[in-house]
PDB file of C-alpha atoms in Angstrom:
ATOM      1  CA  MET A   1       0.000   0.000   0.000  1.00 86.00           C
ATOM      2  CA  ARG A   2       2.481   2.627  -1.163  1.00 90.00           C
ATOM      3  CA  SER A   3      -0.374   4.992  -1.953  1.00 95.00           C
ATOM      4  CA  LYS A   4      -3.847   5.316  -0.459  1.00 96.00           C
ATOM      5  CA  LEU A   5      -6.063   7.710  -2.407  1.00 97.00           C
ATOM      6  CA  PHE A   6      -8.625   9.670  -0.424  1.00 96.00           C
ATOM      7  CA  VAL A   7     -12.048   9.603  -2.160  1.00 98.00           C
ATOM      8  CA  PRO A   8     -14.904  11.727  -0.743  1.00 97.00           C
ATOM      9  CA  GLY A   9     -17.990   9.586  -0.245  1.00 97.00           C
ATOM     10  CA  SER A  10     -20.126  12.475  -1.442  1.00 97.00           C
ATOM     11  CA  ARG A  11     -18.476  12.374  -4.904  1.00 97.00           C
ATOM     12  CA  PRO A  12     -19.680   9.097  -6.489  1.00 97.00           C
ATOM     13  CA  GLU A  13     -18.768  10.436  -9.926  1.00 97.00           C
ATOM     14  CA  LEU A  14     -15.122   9.931  -8.879  1.00 97.00           C
ATOM     15  CA  PHE A  15     -15.450   6.330  -7.724  1.00 97.00           C
ATOM     16  CA  ASP A  16     -14.902   4.500 -11.020  1.00 97.00           C
ATOM     17  CA  LYS A  17     -12.072   6.836 -12.018  1.00 97.00           C
ATOM     18  CA  ALA A  18     -10.331   6.239  -8.704  1.00 97.00           C
ATOM     19  CA  LEU A  19     -10.731   2.472  -9.024  1.00 97.00           C
ATOM     20  CA  ALA A  20      -9.190   2.565 -12.502  1.00 96.00           C
ATOM     21  CA  GLY A  21      -6.324   4.818 -11.385  1.00 96.00           C
ATOM     22  CA  PRO A  22      -2.821   3.934 -10.207  1.00 95.00           C
ATOM     23  CA  ALA A  23      -3.304   4.112  -6.412  1.00 96.00           C
ATOM     24  CA  ASP A  24      -2.644   0.868  -4.529  1.00 93.00           C
ATOM     25  CA  ALA A  25      -5.547   1.481  -2.142  1.00 96.00           C
ATOM     26  CA  LEU A  26      -8.684   3.611  -2.037  1.00 97.00           C
ATOM     27  CA  SER A  27     -10.070   5.222   1.107  1.00 97.00           C
ATOM     28  CA  PHE A  28     -13.712   6.227   0.741  1.00 98.00           C
ATOM     29  CA  ASP A  29     -14.499   8.914   3.280  1.00 97.00           C
ATOM     30  CA  LEU A  30     -17.795   9.271   5.129  1.00 98.00           C
ATOM     31  CA  GLU A  31     -16.403  11.616   7.775  1.00 96.00           C
ATOM     32  CA  ASP A  32     -14.770  15.020   7.307  1.00 92.00           C
ATOM     33  CA  ALA A  33     -15.224  15.190   3.524  1.00 94.00           C
ATOM     34  CA  VAL A  34     -19.004  14.819   3.786  1.00 96.00           C
ATOM     35  CA  ALA A  35     -21.332  17.602   4.926  1.00 95.00           C
ATOM     36  CA  GLU A  36     -23.819  16.738   7.657  1.00 95.00           C
ATOM     37  CA  ASN A  37     -26.807  16.859   5.324  1.00 95.00           C
ATOM     38  CA  ASP A  38     -25.086  14.572   2.823  1.00 96.00           C
ATOM     39  CA  LYS A  39     -24.109  11.781   5.228  1.00 97.00           C
ATOM     40  CA  GLY A  40     -26.958   9.426   4.298  1.00 97.00           C
ATOM     41  CA  ALA A  41     -26.523   9.783   0.543  1.00 97.00           C
ATOM     42  CA  ALA A  42     -22.751   9.343   0.774  1.00 98.00           C
ATOM     43  CA  ARG A  43     -23.153   6.241   2.938  1.00 97.00           C
ATOM     44  CA  ALA A  44     -25.538   4.669   0.426  1.00 97.00           C
ATOM     45  CA  ALA A  45     -23.291   5.515  -2.520  1.00 97.00           C
ATOM     46  CA  VAL A  46     -20.174   4.057  -0.908  1.00 97.00           C
ATOM     47  CA  ALA A  47     -22.022   0.938   0.279  1.00 96.00           C
ATOM     48  CA  ALA A  48     -23.307   0.263  -3.230  1.00 96.00           C
ATOM     49  CA  PHE A  49     -19.916   0.795  -4.819  1.00 97.00           C
ATOM     50  CA  VAL A  50     -17.894  -1.401  -2.461  1.00 95.00           C
ATOM     51  CA  ALA A  51     -20.401  -4.200  -3.065  1.00 93.00           C
ATOM     52  CA  SER A  52     -20.051  -3.897  -6.857  1.00 95.00           C
ATOM     53  CA  ALA A  53     -18.546  -6.432  -9.237  1.00 95.00           C
ATOM     54  CA  ALA A  54     -15.924  -3.868 -10.267  1.00 95.00           C
ATOM     55  CA  VAL A  55     -14.556  -3.651  -6.728  1.00 94.00           C
ATOM     56  CA  ALA A  56     -14.671  -7.429  -6.326  1.00 92.00           C
ATOM     57  CA  ALA A  57     -12.546  -7.816  -9.468  1.00 93.00           C
ATOM     58  CA  SER A  58     -10.014  -5.159  -8.475  1.00 93.00           C
ATOM     59  CA  PRO A  59      -6.712  -5.926  -6.719  1.00 90.00           C
ATOM     60  CA  LYS A  60      -6.903  -2.608  -4.880  1.00 93.00           C
ATOM     61  CA  LEU A  61      -7.228  -2.532  -1.134  1.00 94.00           C
ATOM     62  CA  VAL A  62     -10.563  -0.888  -0.285  1.00 96.00           C
ATOM     63  CA  ILE A  63     -10.882   1.114   2.919  1.00 97.00           C
ATOM     64  CA  VAL A  64     -13.816   3.107   4.289  1.00 98.00           C
ATOM     65  CA  ARG A  65     -13.335   5.862   6.830  1.00 98.00           C
ATOM     66  CA  VAL A  66     -16.477   5.929   8.925  1.00 98.00           C
ATOM     67  CA  ASN A  67     -17.622   8.701  11.221  1.00 97.00           C
ATOM     68  CA  ASP A  68     -16.429   9.103  14.798  1.00 96.00           C
ATOM     69  CA  PRO A  69     -17.566   6.053  16.821  1.00 96.00           C
ATOM     70  CA  ALA A  70     -19.048   8.510  19.329  1.00 94.00           C
ATOM     71  CA  SER A  71     -21.205  10.141  16.633  1.00 95.00           C
ATOM     72  CA  THR A  72     -24.797   9.396  15.695  1.00 95.00           C
ATOM     73  CA  HIS A  73     -23.629   8.251  12.242  1.00 97.00           C
ATOM     74  CA  PHE A  74     -21.221   5.495  13.241  1.00 97.00           C
ATOM     75  CA  ALA A  75     -23.677   2.612  13.690  1.00 96.00           C
ATOM     76  CA  ALA A  76     -25.355   3.277  10.344  1.00 97.00           C
ATOM     77  CA  ASP A  77     -21.981   3.625   8.617  1.00 97.00           C
ATOM     78  CA  VAL A  78     -20.759   0.271   9.894  1.00 97.00           C
ATOM     79  CA  ALA A  79     -24.031  -1.487   9.132  1.00 95.00           C
ATOM     80  CA  ALA A  80     -23.845  -0.212   5.555  1.00 95.00           C
ATOM     81  CA  VAL A  81     -20.195  -0.843   4.689  1.00 95.00           C
ATOM     82  CA  ALA A  82     -19.167  -3.893   6.749  1.00 93.00           C
ATOM     83  CA  ARG A  83     -19.453  -6.210   3.796  1.00 87.00           C
ATOM     84  CA  THR A  84     -17.345  -8.186   1.334  1.00 83.00           C
ATOM     85  CA  GLY A  85     -15.247  -5.815  -0.718  1.00 87.00           C
ATOM     86  CA  VAL A  86     -14.071  -3.754   2.238  1.00 94.00           C
ATOM     87  CA  ALA A  87     -10.741  -4.870   3.685  1.00 93.00           C
ATOM     88  CA  LEU A  88     -10.329  -2.181   6.331  1.00 96.00           C
ATOM     89  CA  ILE A  89     -12.548   0.228   8.210  1.00 97.00           C
ATOM     90  CA  ASN A  90     -10.683   3.392   9.163  1.00 98.00           C
ATOM     91  CA  LEU A  91     -11.584   4.613  12.644  1.00 98.00           C
ATOM     92  CA  PRO A  92     -11.130   8.352  13.329  1.00 97.00           C
ATOM     93  CA  LYS A  93     -11.074  10.193  16.658  1.00 95.00           C
ATOM     94  CA  ILE A  94      -9.934   7.120  18.601  1.00 97.00           C
ATOM     95  CA  GLU A  95      -8.129   7.846  21.872  1.00 97.00           C
ATOM     96  CA  SER A  96      -8.206   4.594  23.827  1.00 97.00           C
ATOM     97  CA  ALA A  97      -8.066   0.833  23.565  1.00 98.00           C
ATOM     98  CA  GLN A  98     -11.591   0.674  24.958  1.00 98.00           C
ATOM     99  CA  ALA A  99     -12.863   2.801  22.061  1.00 98.00           C
ATOM    100  CA  VAL A 100     -11.222   0.420  19.602  1.00 98.00           C
ATOM    101  CA  ARG A 101     -12.837  -2.615  21.205  1.00 98.00           C
ATOM    102  CA  ALA A 102     -16.268  -0.981  21.187  1.00 97.00           C
ATOM    103  CA  ALA A 103     -15.916  -0.088  17.508  1.00 97.00           C
ATOM    104  CA  VAL A 104     -14.753  -3.599  16.618  1.00 97.00           C
ATOM    105  CA  ALA A 105     -17.730  -5.064  18.464  1.00 97.00           C
ATOM    106  CA  ALA A 106     -20.017  -3.019  16.225  1.00 96.00           C
ATOM    107  CA  ILE A 107     -18.220  -4.317  13.141  1.00 96.00           C
ATOM    108  CA  GLU A 108     -18.498  -7.897  14.402  1.00 94.00           C
ATOM    109  CA  ARG A 109     -22.243  -7.456  14.923  1.00 94.00           C
ATOM    110  CA  ALA A 110     -22.612  -6.090  11.402  1.00 93.00           C
ATOM    111  CA  GLN A 111     -20.791  -9.112   9.970  1.00 91.00           C
ATOM    112  CA  ALA A 112     -22.482 -11.697  12.170  1.00 89.00           C
ATOM    113  CA  GLY A 113     -25.126 -12.553   9.578  1.00 76.00           C
ATOM    114  CA  ASP A 114     -22.601 -13.421   6.867  1.00 74.00           C
ATOM    115  CA  ALA A 115     -20.790 -16.606   7.778  1.00 64.00           C
ATOM    116  CA  ALA A 116     -18.686 -16.515   4.594  1.00 59.00           C
ATOM    117  CA  ALA A 117     -17.421 -12.966   5.085  1.00 72.00           C
ATOM    118  CA  GLN A 118     -13.763 -12.315   5.772  1.00 82.00           C
ATOM    119  CA  PRO A 119     -13.401 -10.452   9.089  1.00 88.00           C
ATOM    120  CA  ILE A 120     -12.948  -6.761   8.331  1.00 93.00           C
ATOM    121  CA  ARG A 121      -9.954  -5.319  10.127  1.00 95.00           C
ATOM    122  CA  VAL A 122      -9.462  -1.760  11.300  1.00 97.00           C
ATOM    123  CA  LEU A 123      -7.012   1.038  10.581  1.00 98.00           C
ATOM    124  CA  VAL A 124      -6.929   3.382  13.573  1.00 98.00           C
ATOM    125  CA  ASN A 125      -6.117   7.074  13.251  1.00 98.00           C
ATOM    126  CA  ILE A 126      -3.605   8.579  15.657  1.00 98.00           C
ATOM    127  CA  GLU A 127      -4.478  12.271  15.422  1.00 96.00           C
ATOM    128  CA  THR A 128      -4.596  13.710  18.949  1.00 96.00           C
ATOM    129  CA  PRO A 129      -2.036  14.039  21.764  1.00 96.00           C
ATOM    130  CA  ARG A 130      -3.984  11.542  23.877  1.00 97.00           C
ATOM    131  CA  ALA A 131      -4.085   9.033  21.028  1.00 97.00           C
ATOM    132  CA  LEU A 132      -0.351   9.438  20.498  1.00 97.00           C
ATOM    133  CA  ALA A 133       0.302   8.854  24.190  1.00 97.00           C
ATOM    134  CA  HIS A 134      -1.760   5.646  24.109  1.00 98.00           C
ATOM    135  CA  ALA A 135      -0.815   4.499  20.591  1.00 98.00           C
ATOM    136  CA  ALA A 136       0.771   1.214  21.697  1.00 97.00           C
ATOM    137  CA  GLU A 137      -2.326   0.261  23.719  1.00 98.00           C
ATOM    138  CA  ILE A 138      -4.573   1.245  20.817  1.00 98.00           C
ATOM    139  CA  ALA A 139      -2.535  -0.849  18.375  1.00 97.00           C
ATOM    140  CA  ALA A 140      -2.761  -3.898  20.656  1.00 97.00           C
ATOM    141  CA  ALA A 141      -6.403  -3.384  21.628  1.00 97.00           C
ATOM    142  CA  HIS A 142      -7.853  -6.111  19.402  1.00 97.00           C
ATOM    143  CA  PRO A 143      -6.646  -8.694  16.837  1.00 95.00           C
ATOM    144  CA  ARG A 144      -8.666  -6.891  14.165  1.00 95.00           C
ATOM    145  CA  VAL A 145      -6.380  -3.852  14.391  1.00 97.00           C
ATOM    146  CA  ALA A 146      -4.281  -4.050  11.214  1.00 95.00           C
ATOM    147  CA  GLY A 147      -2.485  -0.744  11.453  1.00 96.00           C
ATOM    148  CA  LEU A 148      -2.120   2.789  12.778  1.00 98.00           C
ATOM    149  CA  GLN A 149      -2.465   5.855  10.574  1.00 98.00           C
ATOM    150  CA  LEU A 150      -0.669   9.024  11.609  1.00 97.00           C
ATOM    151  CA  GLY A 151      -2.708  12.189  11.091  1.00 94.00           C
ATOM    152  CA  LEU A 152      -0.163  14.981  11.338  1.00 94.00           C
ATOM    153  CA  GLY A 153      -2.598  17.653  10.178  1.00 92.00           C
ATOM    154  CA  ASP A 154      -4.996  17.197  13.079  1.00 92.00           C
ATOM    155  CA  LEU A 155      -2.238  16.388  15.567  1.00 93.00           C
ATOM    156  CA  PHE A 156      -0.111  19.444  14.813  1.00 93.00           C
ATOM    157  CA  GLU A 157      -2.620  22.094  13.786  1.00 89.00           C
ATOM    158  CA  ALA A 158      -4.665  21.978  16.972  1.00 85.00           C
ATOM    159  CA  GLU A 159      -1.514  22.373  19.075  1.00 90.00           C
ATOM    160  CA  GLY A 160       0.200  25.036  16.966  1.00 92.00           C
ATOM    161  CA  ILE A 161       3.101  22.725  16.083  1.00 92.00           C
ATOM    162  CA  ASP A 162       5.041  23.684  12.961  1.00 90.00           C
ATOM    163  CA  ARG A 163       4.806  20.879  10.407  1.00 88.00           C
ATOM    164  CA  ARG A 164       7.607  22.446   8.363  1.00 87.00           C
ATOM    165  CA  ASP A 165      10.045  21.510  11.132  1.00 90.00           C
ATOM    166  CA  ARG A 166      11.272  18.056  10.144  1.00 91.00           C
ATOM    167  CA  ALA A 167      12.262  17.257  13.715  1.00 94.00           C
ATOM    168  CA  ASN A 168       8.617  17.607  14.782  1.00 94.00           C
ATOM    169  CA  VAL A 169       7.485  15.352  11.950  1.00 94.00           C
ATOM    170  CA  HIS A 170      10.138  12.736  12.700  1.00 96.00           C
ATOM    171  CA  ALA A 171       9.279  12.655  16.405  1.00 96.00           C
ATOM    172  CA  ALA A 172       5.612  11.913  15.729  1.00 96.00           C
ATOM    173  CA  MET A 173       6.383   9.436  12.955  1.00 97.00           C
ATOM    174  CA  PHE A 174       8.860   7.554  15.121  1.00 98.00           C
ATOM    175  CA  ALA A 175       6.454   7.338  18.064  1.00 98.00           C
ATOM    176  CA  VAL A 176       3.647   5.887  15.945  1.00 98.00           C
ATOM    177  CA  ARG A 177       5.986   3.515  14.108  1.00 97.00           C
ATOM    178  CA  MET A 178       7.321   2.124  17.396  1.00 97.00           C
ATOM    179  CA  ALA A 179       3.791   1.718  18.772  1.00 97.00           C
ATOM    180  CA  ALA A 180       2.786  -0.164  15.640  1.00 96.00           C
ATOM    181  CA  ALA A 181       5.916  -2.318  15.778  1.00 93.00           C
ATOM    182  CA  GLN A 182       5.274  -3.202  19.415  1.00 95.00           C
ATOM    183  CA  ALA A 183       1.839  -4.546  18.467  1.00 95.00           C
ATOM    184  CA  GLY A 184       2.987  -6.174  15.232  1.00 90.00           C
ATOM    185  CA  VAL A 185       0.814  -4.007  12.987  1.00 93.00           C
ATOM    186  CA  PHE A 186       1.705  -1.666  10.133  1.00 93.00           C
ATOM    187  CA  ALA A 187       2.033   2.117  10.221  1.00 96.00           C
ATOM    188  CA  LEU A 188       0.610   4.297   7.451  1.00 97.00           C
ATOM    189  CA  ASP A 189       1.424   7.958   6.914  1.00 97.00           C
ATOM    190  CA  GLY A 190      -1.489  10.367   6.643  1.00 94.00           C
ATOM    191  CA  ALA A 191      -2.431  13.132   4.256  1.00 95.00           C
ATOM    192  CA  TYR A 192      -0.454  16.177   3.124  1.00 94.00           C
ATOM    193  CA  ALA A 193      -3.042  18.781   2.225  1.00 91.00           C
ATOM    194  CA  ASP A 194      -0.898  21.305   0.308  1.00 93.00           C
ATOM    195  CA  LEU A 195      -1.292  20.123  -3.277  1.00 94.00           C
ATOM    196  CA  HIS A 196       1.180  22.725  -4.537  1.00 94.00           C
ATOM    197  CA  ASP A 197       4.015  21.541  -2.270  1.00 95.00           C
ATOM    198  CA  ALA A 198       5.272  18.430  -4.013  1.00 96.00           C
ATOM    199  CA  ALA A 199       8.632  18.734  -2.266  1.00 96.00           C
ATOM    200  CA  GLY A 200       6.990  18.766   1.156  1.00 94.00           C
ATOM    201  CA  PHE A 201       4.869  15.717   0.326  1.00 96.00           C
ATOM    202  CA  SER A 202       7.894  13.819  -1.001  1.00 97.00           C
ATOM    203  CA  ALA A 203      10.022  14.710   2.021  1.00 95.00           C
ATOM    204  CA  GLU A 204       7.397  13.337   4.415  1.00 95.00           C
ATOM    205  CA  ALA A 205       6.848  10.227   2.289  1.00 96.00           C
ATOM    206  CA  GLN A 206      10.569   9.525   2.101  1.00 95.00           C
ATOM    207  CA  ALA A 207      10.933   9.989   5.856  1.00 95.00           C
ATOM    208  CA  ALA A 208       8.030   7.599   6.421  1.00 95.00           C
ATOM    209  CA  HIS A 209       9.604   5.027   4.119  1.00 92.00           C
ATOM    210  CA  ARG A 210      12.906   5.230   5.984  1.00 91.00           C
ATOM    211  CA  LEU A 211      11.026   4.548   9.218  1.00 93.00           C
ATOM    212  CA  GLY A 212       9.336   1.469   7.788  1.00 87.00           C
ATOM    213  CA  TYR A 213       5.882   2.894   7.099  1.00 94.00           C
ATOM    214  CA  LEU A 214       3.775   0.992   4.603  1.00 90.00           C
ATOM    215  CA  GLY A 215       2.832   4.014   2.482  1.00 94.00           C
ATOM    216  CA  LYS A 216       1.229   7.466   2.454  1.00 97.00           C
ATOM    217  CA  THR A 217      -2.249   8.879   1.977  1.00 97.00           C
ATOM    218  CA  CYS A 218      -2.828  10.974  -1.138  1.00 97.00           C
ATOM    219  CA  VAL A 219      -5.569  13.608  -1.241  1.00 96.00           C
ATOM    220  CA  HIS A 220      -5.249  14.120  -5.000  1.00 96.00           C
ATOM    221  CA  PRO A 221      -4.230  11.812  -7.863  1.00 96.00           C
ATOM    222  CA  ARG A 222      -1.225  14.040  -8.609  1.00 96.00           C
ATOM    223  CA  GLN A 223       0.346  12.870  -5.333  1.00 97.00           C
ATOM    224  CA  ILE A 224       0.210   9.176  -6.224  1.00 97.00           C
ATOM    225  CA  ALA A 225       3.346   9.194  -8.378  1.00 96.00           C
ATOM    226  CA  LEU A 226       5.213  10.996  -5.606  1.00 97.00           C
ATOM    227  CA  ALA A 227       4.170   8.335  -3.100  1.00 97.00           C
ATOM    228  CA  HIS A 228       5.181   5.533  -5.446  1.00 93.00           C
ATOM    229  CA  ALA A 229       8.583   7.105  -5.994  1.00 94.00           C
ATOM    230  CA  ALA A 230       9.141   7.424  -2.250  1.00 95.00           C
ATOM    231  CA  PHE A 231       7.948   3.866  -1.548  1.00 90.00           C
ATOM    232  CA  ALA A 232       9.520   2.227  -4.593  1.00 86.00           C
ATOM    233  CA  ILE A 233       9.174  -1.559  -4.657  1.00 78.00           C
ATOM    234  CA  SER A 234      12.459  -3.336  -4.060  1.00 80.00           C
ATOM    235  CA  PRO A 235      13.210  -6.586  -5.968  1.00 87.00           C
ATOM    236  CA  SER A 236      13.010  -8.599  -2.736  1.00 88.00           C
ATOM    237  CA  GLU A 237       9.665  -7.040  -1.784  1.00 83.00           C
ATOM    238  CA  LEU A 238       8.247  -7.780  -5.224  1.00 89.00           C
ATOM    239  CA  ALA A 239       9.491 -11.376  -5.087  1.00 93.00           C
ATOM    240  CA  ALA A 240       7.824 -11.843  -1.690  1.00 93.00           C
ATOM    241  CA  ALA A 241       4.576 -10.363  -3.022  1.00 91.00           C
ATOM    242  CA  ARG A 242       4.644 -12.741  -5.971  1.00 94.00           C
ATOM    243  CA  ARG A 243       5.038 -15.698  -3.599  1.00 94.00           C
ATOM    244  CA  VAL A 244       2.010 -14.535  -1.593  1.00 93.00           C
ATOM    245  CA  VAL A 245      -0.116 -14.158  -4.729  1.00 93.00           C
ATOM    246  CA  ALA A 246       1.013 -17.538  -6.065  1.00 94.00           C
ATOM    247  CA  ALA A 247       0.194 -19.240  -2.752  1.00 92.00           C
ATOM    248  CA  ALA A 248      -3.280 -17.683  -2.714  1.00 91.00           C
ATOM    249  CA  GLU A 249      -3.951 -18.688  -6.309  1.00 90.00           C
ATOM    250  CA  ALA A 250      -2.937 -22.269  -5.543  1.00 90.00           C
ATOM    251  CA  MET A 251      -5.754 -22.764  -3.047  1.00 84.00           C
ATOM    252  CA  PRO A 252      -9.527 -22.546  -3.470  1.00 79.00           C
ATOM    253  CA  ALA A 253     -10.861 -19.099  -2.544  1.00 72.00           C
ATOM    254  CA  ASP A 254     -13.345 -20.621  -0.080  1.00 71.00           C
ATOM    255  CA  ASP A 255     -10.521 -22.331   1.814  1.00 70.00           C
ATOM    256  CA  ARG A 256      -8.078 -19.432   1.746  1.00 69.00           C
ATOM    257  CA  GLY A 257      -8.739 -17.683   5.060  1.00 74.00           C
ATOM    258  CA  VAL A 258      -5.445 -16.991   6.809  1.00 82.00           C
ATOM    259  CA  PHE A 259      -2.373 -18.739   5.400  1.00 87.00           C
ATOM    260  CA  VAL A 260       1.385 -18.636   5.879  1.00 89.00           C
ATOM    261  CA  VAL A 261       4.053 -17.615   3.364  1.00 92.00           C
ATOM    262  CA  ASP A 262       7.751 -17.313   4.262  1.00 90.00           C
ATOM    263  CA  GLY A 263       6.828 -17.781   7.923  1.00 88.00           C
ATOM    264  CA  ARG A 264       4.467 -14.796   7.856  1.00 85.00           C
ATOM    265  CA  MET A 265       0.725 -14.983   8.474  1.00 83.00           C
ATOM    266  CA  ILE A 266      -1.230 -13.596   5.504  1.00 88.00           C
ATOM    267  CA  ASP A 267      -4.859 -12.483   5.597  1.00 83.00           C
ATOM    268  CA  LEU A 268      -6.973 -10.404   3.207  1.00 79.00           C
ATOM    269  CA  PRO A 269      -5.366  -6.967   3.718  1.00 76.00           C
ATOM    270  CA  PHE A 270      -1.879  -8.391   3.210  1.00 83.00           C
ATOM    271  CA  LEU A 271      -2.996 -10.451   0.219  1.00 87.00           C
ATOM    272  CA  LYS A 272      -4.585  -7.348  -1.308  1.00 81.00           C
ATOM    273  CA  ARG A 273      -1.363  -5.445  -0.783  1.00 77.00           C
ATOM    274  CA  ALA A 274       0.665  -8.206  -2.431  1.00 87.00           C
ATOM    275  CA  GLN A 275      -1.746  -8.260  -5.382  1.00 86.00           C
ATOM    276  CA  ALA A 276      -1.481  -4.478  -5.671  1.00 77.00           C
ATOM    277  CA  LEU A 277       2.333  -4.606  -5.658  1.00 77.00           C
ATOM    278  CA  VAL A 278       2.377  -7.257  -8.358  1.00 86.00           C
ATOM    279  CA  ALA A 279      -0.197  -5.363 -10.430  1.00 79.00           C
ATOM    280  CA  ALA A 280       1.775  -2.127 -10.060  1.00 68.00           C
ATOM    281  CA  ALA A 281       4.974  -3.860 -11.156  1.00 76.00           C
ATOM    282  CA  GLU A 282       3.237  -5.307 -14.207  1.00 75.00           C
ATOM    283  CA  ARG A 283       1.988  -1.842 -15.214  1.00 62.00           C
ATOM    284  CA  THR A 284       5.526  -0.439 -15.259  1.00 57.00           C
TER     285      THR A 284
END
């Protein structure tokens, strides 16, 4: 997941274009990008799209950012999008392990009626000082936690911290990466909102790559190439991805579940990532 393209849930005219584009993963947003009066329509549009044949046939990792678990929209969001086609649900505004477990319980209830469904895992945003302080506990809160996503915009802006200071950025990145490593989950870098500052985006992406982050969020398609350059696929990484894809293809889809390749446990998000890496390599 070198690149994760942010797609507003209120812009369904962008969905097919995003799916056909070069991003490794798509993150459909039901939270900040959607006005209060548009929440219901956006939820329905995203739910229909992630359940489509086009998404089922795509190697892209599909993520949905739902509304704050403390909001009145969360339950309806989860009920609508916790279905086959969605690999990860992105949880915003999380500040404790207890909040993670409560959110996961809602996802489990939504999936309870579908015995064949792969368990949807969660990507948890770290975007407040409290969340940063408890990041290791949040990462280890539940087996469905797949990764932590660092939200520097929210974390820094509210506290008046200068994002142009690379020491500030490195400190936050390092803290989240270590918390993720302690729990055995991945770390993903968040968005860089200044579309005109390609150098700033690339500098953050390169720093994230050096720290072992999986990739970076892109808020516009023009940032995807920058993310891919920063998180270039190494020959060994591509070879490992090919082994994962080959192992998955060698077993019936109904029996796939969780399997082991090179001593590493592989489930749907990691398989999707491997498929995306292989697909990206074949396009170049």
